[in-house]
């Protein structure tokens, strides 16, 4: 999973990226375009279930799943026509699975705003419009190509032309492609366009330290972002990049105490990962033993053979069955042996749909 962190200049993108990835790879400075080439960082996904399994099995290795974050240069008005870092910015967004759109929801006279920035709604519209303009250009070129194919007798091109017409009308109303209702059979066509506004989005509302923990009703900027996210069916996350920067420098005990004092329970990174999983429809299953306890990320709805293929292609090719026990059951019983003794380990076949927290042993033969 690869997430692109985007936004206008000076909204706290690089500060947030450094805090989440616990690095100092991204320069955070009070001027536009201090980030030019994208910075990348791998983040281990926190999973308390692995801690429980590690205590149970004492494995040689514990391997959580990971997310790659990419800090992309700040976008400005006119990027779709080459302004700022224009085409370079857009090409970097095309490479990610989802977008974390950082929105400035704080006031600080010492941190300058981008020229086109005045409030959260205008900031979001600036970024979204540039992505929409870029998508309009892409769709128009695809339509021209499909039109030529249709004129040449390709009947399948008719459906692509119709989808392009619907997209062009939708985008011209300043609405992202992800909000267009399409038929299931059109989804592979749309996916093949690789549109920027078709990517799922999390709006990360970056607030001042003193606003953290306040009800949204008391922070007008948050109401604006919430309204936009709900209209698009997007996720929203309230976060303070400054606080996350402090947290990233603490040890586990200090961090837990600090979060408790703030009354927020989880760090922004943990809440962001949860939001990302929900946004992309992801779950995790686990494998465990004396050699390794490991989490594996899959899409909701994945069947057992395809989940086995995440571990090794041979597992999918020679799949026989999956021995499955839910994590909560294993934790309650205390051991796999106890689960087997009570008949709580299920034998599942090729049609079994994996569930979050499944502890699995795959049987295969090649």
Coordinates of C-alpha atoms in Angstrom, one line a residue, residues 14-274:
X14 CA 6.6 17.4 5.4
X15 CA 6.3 17.9 9.2
X16 CA 3.5 15.3 9.3
X17 CA 5.5 12.9 6.9
X18 CA 8.6 13.1 9.2
X19 CA 6.5 12.5 12.3
X20 CA 4.7 9.5 10.8
X21 CA 7.7 7.9 9.3
X22 CA 9.9 8.9 12.3
X23 CA 12.6 10.2 9.9
X24 CA 13.9 13.6 9.0
X25 CA 14.0 12.9 5.3
X26 CA 11.6 15.6 4.3
X27 CA 12.8 19.2 4.7
X28 CA 10.1 21.2 6.5
X29 CA 10.6 24.9 5.9
X30 CA 8.6 28.2 5.8
X31 CA 8.7 28.6 2.0
X32 CA 7.1 26.9 -1.0
X33 CA 8.7 24.0 -2.7
X34 CA 11.2 23.1 0.0
X35 CA 10.1 19.6 -1.1
X36 CA 11.0 18.9 -4.8
X37 CA 11.7 15.3 -5.2
X38 CA 9.3 13.0 -3.3
X39 CA 10.5 11.5 0.0
X40 CA 9.5 8.0 0.9
X41 CA 9.2 6.2 4.2
X42 CA 8.0 2.8 5.3
X43 CA 5.8 2.6 8.3
X44 CA 5.1 -0.6 10.3
X45 CA 1.4 -1.1 10.9
X46 CA 0.7 -1.3 14.7
X47 CA -1.1 -4.6 15.5
X48 CA -1.6 -5.6 19.1
X49 CA -2.5 -9.1 17.9
X50 CA 1.1 -9.6 16.9
X51 CA 2.3 -8.7 20.4
X52 CA -0.1 -11.4 21.9
X53 CA 1.1 -14.0 19.4
X54 CA 4.8 -13.1 20.1
X55 CA 4.2 -13.7 23.9
X56 CA 2.5 -17.0 23.0
X57 CA 5.0 -18.4 20.5
X58 CA 8.3 -16.6 21.3
X59 CA 9.2 -16.6 17.6
X60 CA 12.6 -15.8 16.2
X61 CA 11.0 -12.9 14.2
X62 CA 7.8 -10.8 14.4
X63 CA 6.9 -9.1 11.0
X64 CA 4.1 -6.6 10.9
X65 CA 2.7 -5.4 7.6
X66 CA 3.9 -2.0 6.2
X67 CA 2.6 1.1 4.5
X68 CA 4.8 3.3 2.2
X69 CA 4.2 7.0 2.6
X70 CA 5.4 9.4 -0.1
X71 CA 5.8 13.1 0.6
X72 CA 5.0 14.9 -2.6
X73 CA 5.9 18.5 -3.5
X74 CA 3.3 21.2 -2.7
X75 CA 0.8 21.9 -5.4
X76 CA -0.1 25.4 -6.6
X77 CA -2.8 26.9 -8.8
X78 CA -2.0 26.2 -12.5
X79 CA -0.1 22.9 -11.8
X80 CA -2.1 21.1 -14.5
X81 CA -0.6 23.6 -16.9
X82 CA 2.9 23.3 -15.6
X83 CA 2.9 25.9 -12.9
X84 CA 5.2 25.2 -9.8
X85 CA 6.3 21.7 -10.2
X86 CA 3.3 20.9 -12.3
X87 CA 3.7 17.7 -14.4
X88 CA 6.3 16.3 -12.0
X89 CA 3.8 16.7 -9.1
X90 CA 1.0 15.0 -11.1
X91 CA 3.2 12.1 -12.2
X92 CA 4.1 11.3 -8.6
X93 CA 0.4 11.2 -7.6
X94 CA -0.3 8.7 -10.4
X95 CA 2.0 6.2 -8.7
X96 CA 0.1 6.0 -5.3
X97 CA -2.9 3.9 -4.2
X98 CA -4.5 6.6 -2.2
X99 CA -4.1 10.3 -1.4
X100 CA -3.6 11.8 2.1
X101 CA -4.6 15.4 1.4
X102 CA -3.3 17.6 4.2
X103 CA -5.4 20.7 4.8
X104 CA -4.3 23.7 6.8
X105 CA -6.8 24.3 9.7
X106 CA -4.5 26.4 11.9
X107 CA -3.5 30.1 11.9
X108 CA 0.1 31.0 12.4
X109 CA 1.4 34.4 11.3
X110 CA 5.0 33.0 11.3
X111 CA 4.1 30.5 8.6
X112 CA 3.2 32.1 5.3
X113 CA 0.2 30.9 3.3
X114 CA 0.4 30.0 -0.4
X115 CA -0.8 32.8 -2.7
X116 CA -4.1 31.1 -3.5
X117 CA -4.7 30.0 0.1
X118 CA -7.3 31.7 2.3
X119 CA -9.4 29.0 4.0
X120 CA -9.7 25.2 4.1
X121 CA -12.5 25.1 1.4
X122 CA -10.5 27.2 -1.1
X123 CA -7.3 25.2 -0.4
X124 CA -9.1 21.9 -1.1
X125 CA -10.8 23.3 -4.2
X126 CA -7.4 24.5 -5.5
X127 CA -5.9 21.1 -5.3
X128 CA -8.9 19.2 -6.5
X129 CA -9.4 21.5 -9.5
X130 CA -5.9 21.0 -10.7
X131 CA -6.3 17.2 -10.5
X132 CA -9.7 17.5 -12.3
X133 CA -8.1 19.6 -15.1
X134 CA -5.4 17.0 -15.5
X135 CA -8.0 14.2 -15.6
X136 CA -10.1 16.1 -18.2
X137 CA -7.1 16.2 -20.5
X138 CA -6.6 12.4 -20.0
X139 CA -10.2 11.5 -20.6
X140 CA -10.5 13.7 -23.7
X141 CA -7.4 12.0 -25.2
X142 CA -8.9 8.6 -24.4
X143 CA -12.2 9.6 -25.9
X144 CA -10.5 10.7 -29.1
X145 CA -8.7 7.4 -29.4
X146 CA -12.0 5.4 -28.7
X147 CA -13.8 7.5 -31.2
X148 CA -11.3 6.6 -33.9
X149 CA -11.6 2.9 -32.9
X150 CA -15.4 3.1 -33.1
X151 CA -15.3 4.8 -36.5
X152 CA -13.1 1.9 -37.6
X153 CA -15.8 -0.6 -36.6
X154 CA -14.7 -1.5 -33.1
X155 CA -18.0 -2.1 -31.3
X156 CA -16.4 -2.3 -27.8
X157 CA -15.2 1.3 -28.2
X158 CA -18.8 2.5 -28.1
X159 CA -19.0 1.8 -24.3
X160 CA -15.6 3.6 -23.7
X161 CA -16.9 6.6 -25.6
X162 CA -20.0 6.7 -23.5
X163 CA -18.0 6.4 -20.2
X164 CA -15.7 9.2 -21.4
X165 CA -18.7 11.5 -22.2
X166 CA -20.1 10.8 -18.7
X167 CA -16.7 11.5 -17.1
X168 CA -16.2 14.7 -19.0
X169 CA -19.6 16.1 -18.0
X170 CA -19.0 15.0 -14.4
X171 CA -15.5 16.6 -14.2
X172 CA -16.7 19.8 -15.8
X173 CA -19.0 20.2 -12.9
X174 CA -15.8 20.2 -10.7
X175 CA -16.6 16.8 -9.3
X176 CA -13.9 14.1 -8.9
X177 CA -14.1 10.9 -10.9
X178 CA -14.5 8.8 -7.7
X179 CA -18.0 10.3 -7.1
X180 CA -19.3 9.2 -10.6
X181 CA -21.8 6.3 -10.4
X182 CA -20.9 3.7 -13.0
X183 CA -22.0 0.2 -13.9
X184 CA -19.8 -2.6 -12.5
X185 CA -18.7 -3.6 -16.1
X186 CA -17.4 -0.1 -16.6
X187 CA -15.0 -0.2 -13.6
X188 CA -12.2 -2.0 -15.5
X189 CA -12.3 0.6 -18.2
X190 CA -12.2 3.5 -15.6
X191 CA -9.3 1.8 -13.8
X192 CA -7.4 1.7 -17.1
X193 CA -7.6 5.5 -17.3
X194 CA -5.5 5.9 -14.1
X195 CA -7.3 9.1 -13.2
X196 CA -6.0 11.2 -10.3
X197 CA -9.4 12.0 -9.0
X198 CA -10.5 8.4 -9.0
X199 CA -8.0 7.6 -6.2
X200 CA -9.5 7.4 -2.7
X201 CA -8.8 10.3 -0.4
X202 CA -8.3 11.0 3.3
X203 CA -8.5 14.7 4.2
X204 CA -6.0 15.2 7.1
X205 CA -7.1 18.4 8.8
X206 CA -4.0 19.8 10.4
X207 CA -5.0 21.8 13.4
X208 CA -3.1 23.9 16.0
X209 CA -1.9 22.2 19.2
X210 CA -4.4 24.1 21.3
X211 CA -7.4 22.9 19.2
X212 CA -6.6 19.2 19.7
X213 CA -9.4 17.5 21.6
X214 CA -11.9 20.3 21.1
X215 CA -15.3 19.4 19.7
X216 CA -15.4 20.0 15.9
X217 CA -18.3 22.5 16.5
X218 CA -15.7 24.8 18.2
X219 CA -13.3 24.7 15.3
X220 CA -15.0 26.2 12.2
X221 CA -12.2 25.0 9.8
X222 CA -13.0 21.4 10.8
X223 CA -16.7 21.8 9.9
X224 CA -15.7 23.0 6.4
X225 CA -13.4 20.0 5.8
X226 CA -16.0 17.6 7.3
X227 CA -18.6 18.9 4.9
X228 CA -16.4 18.4 1.9
X229 CA -15.4 14.9 2.9
X230 CA -18.9 13.8 3.6
X231 CA -20.1 15.1 0.2
X232 CA -17.4 13.1 -1.6
X233 CA -17.7 10.0 0.6
X234 CA -14.1 10.5 1.6
X235 CA -12.4 9.9 4.9
X236 CA -11.4 12.7 7.3
X237 CA -8.8 12.7 10.0
X238 CA -8.1 15.4 12.6
X239 CA -4.4 15.6 13.3
X240 CA -1.8 18.0 14.7
X241 CA 1.4 17.7 12.8
X242 CA 3.2 19.6 15.6
X243 CA 1.9 17.2 18.2
X244 CA 2.8 14.2 16.0
X245 CA 6.3 15.5 15.7
X246 CA 6.6 15.6 19.5
X247 CA 5.2 12.1 19.8
X248 CA 7.6 10.6 17.3
X249 CA 10.5 11.5 19.6
X250 CA 9.1 9.8 22.7
X251 CA 9.6 6.2 23.9
X252 CA 6.6 3.9 24.2
X253 CA 6.0 4.7 27.9
X254 CA 6.2 8.5 27.4
X255 CA 4.0 8.3 24.4
X256 CA 1.3 6.4 26.2
X257 CA 1.2 8.8 29.1
X258 CA 1.3 11.9 26.7
X259 CA -1.6 10.5 24.7
X260 CA -3.6 9.8 27.8
X261 CA -3.0 13.4 29.1
X262 CA -4.3 14.7 25.7
X263 CA -7.3 12.4 25.9
X264 CA -6.9 11.1 22.4
X265 CA -5.9 7.5 23.0
X266 CA -4.2 6.8 19.7
X267 CA -1.5 8.8 17.9
X268 CA -2.4 10.4 14.5
X269 CA -0.3 7.8 12.7
X270 CA -2.4 4.9 14.2
X271 CA -5.6 6.7 13.4
X272 CA -4.4 7.4 9.9
X273 CA -3.5 3.7 9.3
X274 CA -7.0 2.7 10.5

